Amino acid sequence: MFWQDDTPQQGPEIVPDLIVDLVFKICGRDLPSEHGYALSQALASILPWIETDPTAGIHLIHGAESGNGWLRPADDQLLQLSKRTRLVLRLPQGKVDSARSLSGQAIEIEGHRFEVGPARVRPLNPMSTVFARHIAIEAETDDEEQFLYWAAEQLDDLAVPARKMLCGRRREIQLPDGPIPTRSLMLAELASHESFTLQQRGLGIGRKFGCGLFLPHRNIKAVNDPE
């Protein structure tokens, strides 16, 4: 845990809709829990620019969960999709119209198929608490304390103070060249411009595989045992 007591400062005005989430309804039965790489490849076959646009990100798909979104099934289990399950892309505003062409497409992930429905734009929400389910870990930061200090340095490069941080257990995202170790990360007491910056810029590598993408969260106190 990384904890400092100071007050968020007002910062420069930023464009809140520079980056947005495009949220698609999907219809399917289930997906492999470990689907990040396969999903990125499937989407890139339809939207080739998504691989090369540095600001584009692909959220992992989440089914029925508990623990305020920190918990997922084991990596060898299937995610059960419900009517509320969504496919979410984090995109620059200028790519939204192109990305809408996913609607009506069928995506197949390792033999598991889902249909992509209509999409809506969801602006980023500058809440004072945000979390990322996966932040890629560098080799020398595998220890929890080292990871938090590394994260604080990365945040400093974005001019986002690390006032309060909480990280979860180590997990891995499987890629053809080998696994990427990750940890979840929550930050609290952010000013609005800091929250926007962090959600727009992200942290670390792996945006195409669900890493480094922050979401607004109601309260850091709501998490009892983050994973």
mmCIF file of C-alpha atoms in Angstrom:
data_model
loop_
_atom_site.group_PDB
_atom_site.id
_atom_site.type_symbol
_atom_site.label_atom_id
_atom_site.label_comp_id
_atom_site.label_asym_id
_atom_site.label_seq_id
_atom_site.Cartn_x
_atom_site.Cartn_y
_atom_site.Cartn_z
ATOM 1 C CA MET A 1 0.000 0.000 0.000
ATOM 2 C CA PHE A 2 1.219 3.504 -0.877
ATOM 3 C CA TRP A 3 -0.391 6.226 1.238
ATOM 4 C CA GLN A 4 0.258 9.970 1.460
ATOM 5 C CA ASP A 5 -1.988 12.630 2.950
ATOM 6 C CA ASP A 6 -2.208 15.792 0.906
ATOM 7 C CA THR A 7 -4.881 17.635 -1.056
ATOM 8 C CA PRO A 8 -5.413 17.358 -4.843
ATOM 9 C CA GLN A 9 -4.527 20.584 -6.610
ATOM 10 C CA GLN A 10 -6.426 22.170 -9.460
ATOM 11 C CA GLY A 11 -4.589 21.678 -12.711
ATOM 12 C CA PRO A 12 -4.673 22.736 -16.347
ATOM 13 C CA GLU A 13 -7.870 22.442 -18.352
ATOM 14 C CA ILE A 14 -7.886 19.360 -20.598
ATOM 15 C CA VAL A 15 -10.196 18.129 -23.330
ATOM 16 C CA PRO A 16 -12.426 15.551 -21.583
ATOM 17 C CA ASP A 17 -13.653 13.809 -24.741
ATOM 18 C CA LEU A 18 -10.269 13.453 -26.459
ATOM 19 C CA ILE A 19 -10.437 9.751 -25.552
ATOM 20 C CA VAL A 20 -13.720 7.891 -24.953
ATOM 21 C CA ASP A 21 -14.970 4.372 -24.363
ATOM 22 C CA LEU A 22 -17.070 2.829 -27.124
ATOM 23 C CA VAL A 23 -19.351 0.241 -25.505
ATOM 24 C CA PHE A 24 -20.851 -2.557 -27.628
ATOM 25 C CA LYS A 25 -23.615 -4.921 -26.667
ATOM 26 C CA ILE A 26 -22.639 -8.507 -27.378
ATOM 27 C CA CYS A 27 -24.566 -11.755 -27.582
ATOM 28 C CA GLY A 28 -22.930 -15.088 -26.913
ATOM 29 C CA ARG A 29 -22.717 -17.966 -24.487
ATOM 30 C CA ASP A 30 -19.182 -17.963 -23.092
ATOM 31 C CA LEU A 31 -15.555 -17.045 -23.735
ATOM 32 C CA PRO A 32 -12.208 -18.285 -22.448
ATOM 33 C CA SER A 33 -11.156 -16.332 -19.377
ATOM 34 C CA GLU A 34 -7.741 -15.921 -21.028
ATOM 35 C CA HIS A 35 -8.824 -14.170 -24.243
ATOM 36 C CA GLY A 36 -6.851 -10.909 -24.422
ATOM 37 C CA TYR A 37 -4.475 -11.752 -27.270
ATOM 38 C CA ALA A 38 -7.044 -13.643 -29.361
ATOM 39 C CA LEU A 39 -9.543 -10.805 -28.970
ATOM 40 C CA SER A 40 -6.995 -8.190 -30.064
ATOM 41 C CA GLN A 41 -6.149 -10.228 -33.162
ATOM 42 C CA ALA A 42 -9.802 -10.745 -34.057
ATOM 43 C CA LEU A 43 -10.568 -7.033 -33.732
ATOM 44 C CA ALA A 44 -7.450 -6.028 -35.684
ATOM 45 C CA SER A 45 -8.586 -8.206 -38.604
ATOM 46 C CA ILE A 46 -11.653 -5.935 -38.865
ATOM 47 C CA LEU A 47 -10.082 -2.656 -37.675
ATOM 48 C CA PRO A 48 -6.410 -2.816 -38.789
ATOM 49 C CA TRP A 49 -5.601 0.612 -37.335
ATOM 50 C CA ILE A 50 -6.292 -0.566 -33.800
ATOM 51 C CA GLU A 51 -2.895 -2.316 -33.658
ATOM 52 C CA THR A 52 -0.883 0.782 -34.563
ATOM 53 C CA ASP A 53 -2.838 3.586 -32.878
ATOM 54 C CA PRO A 54 -0.949 4.132 -29.591
ATOM 55 C CA THR A 55 -4.003 5.614 -27.859
ATOM 56 C CA ALA A 56 -6.371 2.728 -28.696
ATOM 57 C CA GLY A 57 -7.043 0.139 -26.013
ATOM 58 C CA ILE A 58 -9.150 -3.002 -25.709
ATOM 59 C CA HIS A 59 -10.738 -3.795 -22.372
ATOM 60 C CA LEU A 60 -10.896 -7.456 -21.439
ATOM 61 C CA ILE A 61 -14.422 -8.830 -21.498
ATOM 62 C CA HIS A 62 -15.879 -9.520 -18.061
ATOM 63 C CA GLY A 63 -18.804 -11.757 -17.220
ATOM 64 C CA ALA A 64 -20.524 -12.260 -13.874
ATOM 65 C CA GLU A 65 -18.156 -10.931 -11.198
ATOM 66 C CA SER A 66 -17.958 -9.951 -7.578
ATOM 67 C CA GLY A 67 -15.612 -7.874 -5.486
ATOM 68 C CA ASN A 68 -16.215 -4.559 -7.266
ATOM 69 C CA GLY A 69 -14.715 -5.861 -10.495
ATOM 70 C CA TRP A 70 -11.414 -7.030 -8.983
ATOM 71 C CA LEU A 71 -12.264 -10.726 -9.134
ATOM 72 C CA ARG A 72 -12.237 -12.983 -12.199
ATOM 73 C CA PRO A 73 -12.624 -16.714 -12.774
ATOM 74 C CA ALA A 74 -9.445 -18.784 -12.864
ATOM 75 C CA ASP A 75 -7.509 -18.555 -16.130
ATOM 76 C CA ASP A 76 -8.559 -22.053 -17.227
ATOM 77 C CA GLN A 77 -12.295 -21.398 -16.798
ATOM 78 C CA LEU A 78 -14.900 -19.944 -19.134
ATOM 79 C CA LEU A 79 -16.535 -16.559 -18.701
ATOM 80 C CA GLN A 80 -20.305 -16.916 -18.804
ATOM 81 C CA LEU A 81 -21.707 -14.062 -20.883
ATOM 82 C CA SER A 82 -24.953 -12.383 -19.885
ATOM 83 C CA LYS A 83 -27.190 -9.749 -21.464
ATOM 84 C CA ARG A 84 -25.240 -7.135 -19.509
ATOM 85 C CA THR A 85 -21.810 -8.217 -20.808
ATOM 86 C CA ARG A 86 -20.147 -5.609 -22.982
ATOM 87 C CA LEU A 87 -17.196 -5.255 -25.346
ATOM 88 C CA VAL A 88 -15.463 -1.943 -24.601
ATOM 89 C CA LEU A 89 -12.841 -0.157 -26.689
ATOM 90 C CA ARG A 90 -10.954 2.902 -25.468
ATOM 91 C CA LEU A 91 -10.472 5.092 -28.502
ATOM 92 C CA PRO A 92 -9.631 8.583 -29.718
ATOM 93 C CA GLN A 93 -12.829 10.391 -30.644
ATOM 94 C CA GLY A 94 -11.792 10.476 -34.304
ATOM 95 C CA LYS A 95 -11.853 6.663 -34.557
ATOM 96 C CA VAL A 96 -15.343 6.139 -33.131
ATOM 97 C CA ASP A 97 -17.173 6.135 -36.458
ATOM 98 C CA SER A 98 -14.734 3.620 -37.924
ATOM 99 C CA ALA A 99 -15.009 1.360 -34.877
ATOM 100 C CA ARG A 100 -18.792 1.274 -35.144
ATOM 101 C CA SER A 101 -18.327 -1.020 -38.151
ATOM 102 C CA LEU A 102 -17.864 -3.830 -35.606
ATOM 103 C CA SER A 103 -21.633 -3.809 -35.058
ATOM 104 C CA GLY A 104 -23.170 -6.762 -36.859
ATOM 105 C CA GLN A 105 -19.891 -8.704 -36.957
ATOM 106 C CA ALA A 106 -19.362 -12.180 -35.499
ATOM 107 C CA ILE A 107 -16.189 -12.641 -33.439
ATOM 108 C CA GLU A 108 -14.771 -16.098 -32.744
ATOM 109 C CA ILE A 109 -12.298 -16.681 -29.907
ATOM 110 C CA GLU A 110 -10.837 -20.207 -29.777
ATOM 111 C CA GLY A 111 -14.091 -21.749 -30.980
ATOM 112 C CA HIS A 112 -16.307 -19.506 -28.840
ATOM 113 C CA ARG A 113 -18.428 -17.111 -30.877
ATOM 114 C CA PHE A 114 -20.260 -13.907 -30.026
ATOM 115 C CA GLU A 115 -22.209 -11.372 -32.081
ATOM 116 C CA VAL A 116 -21.425 -7.662 -31.778
ATOM 117 C CA GLY A 117 -24.448 -5.421 -31.401
ATOM 118 C CA PRO A 118 -24.964 -1.644 -31.410
ATOM 119 C CA ALA A 119 -22.570 0.691 -29.637
ATOM 120 C CA ARG A 120 -22.787 3.832 -27.530
ATOM 121 C CA VAL A 121 -20.131 6.347 -26.575
ATOM 122 C CA ARG A 122 -19.328 6.485 -22.866
ATOM 123 C CA PRO A 123 -17.317 9.584 -21.904
ATOM 124 C CA LEU A 124 -14.571 9.126 -19.354
ATOM 125 C CA ASN A 125 -15.677 9.954 -15.818
ATOM 126 C CA PRO A 126 -13.179 12.037 -13.791
ATOM 127 C CA MET A 127 -13.914 10.370 -10.445
ATOM 128 C CA SER A 128 -11.301 10.795 -7.751
ATOM 129 C CA THR A 129 -10.755 7.025 -7.477
ATOM 130 C CA VAL A 130 -9.789 4.872 -10.469
ATOM 131 C CA PHE A 131 -8.551 1.328 -10.894
ATOM 132 C CA ALA A 132 -6.945 -0.881 -13.524
ATOM 133 C CA ARG A 133 -7.441 -4.634 -13.451
ATOM 134 C CA HIS A 134 -4.055 -5.228 -15.076
ATOM 135 C CA ILE A 135 -0.850 -3.173 -15.052
ATOM 136 C CA ALA A 136 2.074 -4.900 -16.776
ATOM 137 C CA ILE A 137 4.964 -5.571 -14.383
ATOM 138 C CA GLU A 138 8.550 -4.903 -15.407
ATOM 139 C CA ALA A 139 11.064 -7.610 -14.472
ATOM 140 C CA GLU A 140 12.747 -5.602 -11.722
ATOM 141 C CA THR A 141 9.435 -4.580 -10.110
ATOM 142 C CA ASP A 142 7.938 -7.996 -9.374
ATOM 143 C CA ASP A 143 7.883 -7.372 -5.620
ATOM 144 C CA GLU A 144 4.744 -5.510 -4.435
ATOM 145 C CA GLU A 145 6.653 -2.635 -2.834
ATOM 146 C CA GLN A 146 8.933 -2.267 -5.855
ATOM 147 C CA PHE A 147 5.887 -2.276 -8.125
ATOM 148 C CA LEU A 148 4.237 0.551 -6.187
ATOM 149 C CA TYR A 149 7.367 2.697 -6.323
ATOM 150 C CA TRP A 150 7.713 1.991 -10.044
ATOM 151 C CA ALA A 151 4.058 3.021 -10.518
ATOM 152 C CA ALA A 152 4.700 6.224 -8.556
ATOM 153 C CA GLU A 153 7.578 7.077 -10.906
ATOM 154 C CA GLN A 154 5.421 6.445 -13.977
ATOM 155 C CA LEU A 155 2.673 8.610 -12.526
ATOM 156 C CA ASP A 156 5.161 11.394 -11.879
ATOM 157 C CA ASP A 157 5.992 11.387 -15.610
ATOM 158 C CA LEU A 158 2.285 12.065 -16.239
ATOM 159 C CA ALA A 159 2.198 14.800 -13.560
ATOM 160 C CA VAL A 160 -0.222 12.653 -11.545
ATOM 161 C CA PRO A 161 0.762 12.471 -7.842
ATOM 162 C CA ALA A 162 0.647 9.046 -6.208
ATOM 163 C CA ARG A 163 -1.248 10.062 -3.079
ATOM 164 C CA LYS A 164 -2.974 6.768 -2.309
ATOM 165 C CA MET A 165 -2.323 3.508 -4.171
ATOM 166 C CA LEU A 166 -3.364 -0.069 -3.524
ATOM 167 C CA CYS A 167 -2.275 -3.023 -5.649
ATOM 168 C CA GLY A 168 -3.527 -6.587 -5.928
ATOM 169 C CA ARG A 169 -2.015 -10.009 -6.410
ATOM 170 C CA ARG A 170 0.245 -10.949 -9.292
ATOM 171 C CA ARG A 171 -1.459 -12.453 -12.354
ATOM 172 C CA GLU A 172 -0.421 -13.259 -15.915
ATOM 173 C CA ILE A 173 -1.818 -12.525 -19.358
ATOM 174 C CA GLN A 174 -0.806 -15.161 -21.880
ATOM 175 C CA LEU A 175 0.769 -14.084 -25.196
ATOM 176 C CA PRO A 176 2.400 -16.232 -27.911
ATOM 177 C CA ASP A 177 5.879 -15.030 -26.870
ATOM 178 C CA GLY A 178 5.240 -15.751 -23.203
ATOM 179 C CA PRO A 179 3.153 -14.419 -20.327
ATOM 180 C CA ILE A 180 2.986 -10.785 -19.214
ATOM 181 C CA PRO A 181 2.923 -10.572 -15.399
ATOM 182 C CA THR A 182 0.470 -7.978 -14.092
ATOM 183 C CA ARG A 183 -1.000 -6.513 -10.938
ATOM 184 C CA SER A 184 -4.235 -4.625 -10.411
ATOM 185 C CA LEU A 185 -3.855 -1.048 -9.202
ATOM 186 C CA MET A 186 -6.205 1.434 -7.563
ATOM 187 C CA LEU A 187 -5.525 5.147 -7.029
ATOM 188 C CA ALA A 188 -7.520 7.529 -4.862
ATOM 189 C CA GLU A 189 -7.810 11.252 -4.136
ATOM 190 C CA LEU A 190 -7.160 12.353 -7.719
ATOM 191 C CA ALA A 191 -8.137 15.786 -8.971
ATOM 192 C CA SER A 192 -10.430 15.774 -12.019
ATOM 193 C CA HIS A 193 -7.659 16.655 -14.478
ATOM 194 C CA GLU A 194 -5.444 13.930 -12.978
ATOM 195 C CA SER A 195 -8.192 11.330 -13.326
ATOM 196 C CA PHE A 196 -8.770 12.347 -16.961
ATOM 197 C CA THR A 197 -5.040 12.217 -17.718
ATOM 198 C CA LEU A 198 -4.634 8.766 -16.225
ATOM 199 C CA GLN A 199 -7.651 7.322 -18.012
ATOM 200 C CA GLN A 200 -6.594 8.849 -21.329
ATOM 201 C CA ARG A 201 -2.896 7.966 -21.142
ATOM 202 C CA GLY A 202 -2.938 4.746 -19.137
ATOM 203 C CA LEU A 203 0.071 3.188 -17.444
ATOM 204 C CA GLY A 204 2.633 0.798 -18.881
ATOM 205 C CA ILE A 205 2.401 -1.480 -21.907
ATOM 206 C CA GLY A 206 -0.283 -3.809 -23.226
ATOM 207 C CA ARG A 207 -3.256 -1.535 -24.014
ATOM 208 C CA LYS A 208 -4.340 -3.961 -26.763
ATOM 209 C CA PHE A 209 -4.529 -6.802 -24.214
ATOM 210 C CA GLY A 210 -6.414 -5.004 -21.450
ATOM 211 C CA CYS A 211 -3.377 -3.679 -19.549
ATOM 212 C CA GLY A 212 -2.920 -0.158 -18.234
ATOM 213 C CA LEU A 213 -6.546 0.907 -18.728
ATOM 214 C CA PHE A 214 -8.117 2.704 -15.767
ATOM 215 C CA LEU A 215 -11.813 2.818 -14.896
ATOM 216 C CA PRO A 216 -13.627 5.104 -12.443
ATOM 217 C CA HIS A 217 -14.452 3.568 -9.070
ATOM 218 C CA ARG A 218 -16.710 4.824 -6.331
ATOM 219 C CA ASN A 219 -14.476 4.457 -3.318
ATOM 220 C CA ILE A 220 -11.168 2.836 -2.415
ATOM 221 C CA LYS A 221 -12.726 1.771 0.914
ATOM 222 C CA ALA A 222 -15.158 -0.508 -0.955
ATOM 223 C CA VAL A 223 -12.364 -2.937 -1.799
ATOM 224 C CA ASN A 224 -11.626 -5.435 0.931
ATOM 225 C CA ASP A 225 -9.369 -7.978 -0.795
ATOM 226 C CA PRO A 226 -8.304 -6.668 -4.205
ATOM 227 C CA GLU A 227 -7.077 -9.199 -6.741
#
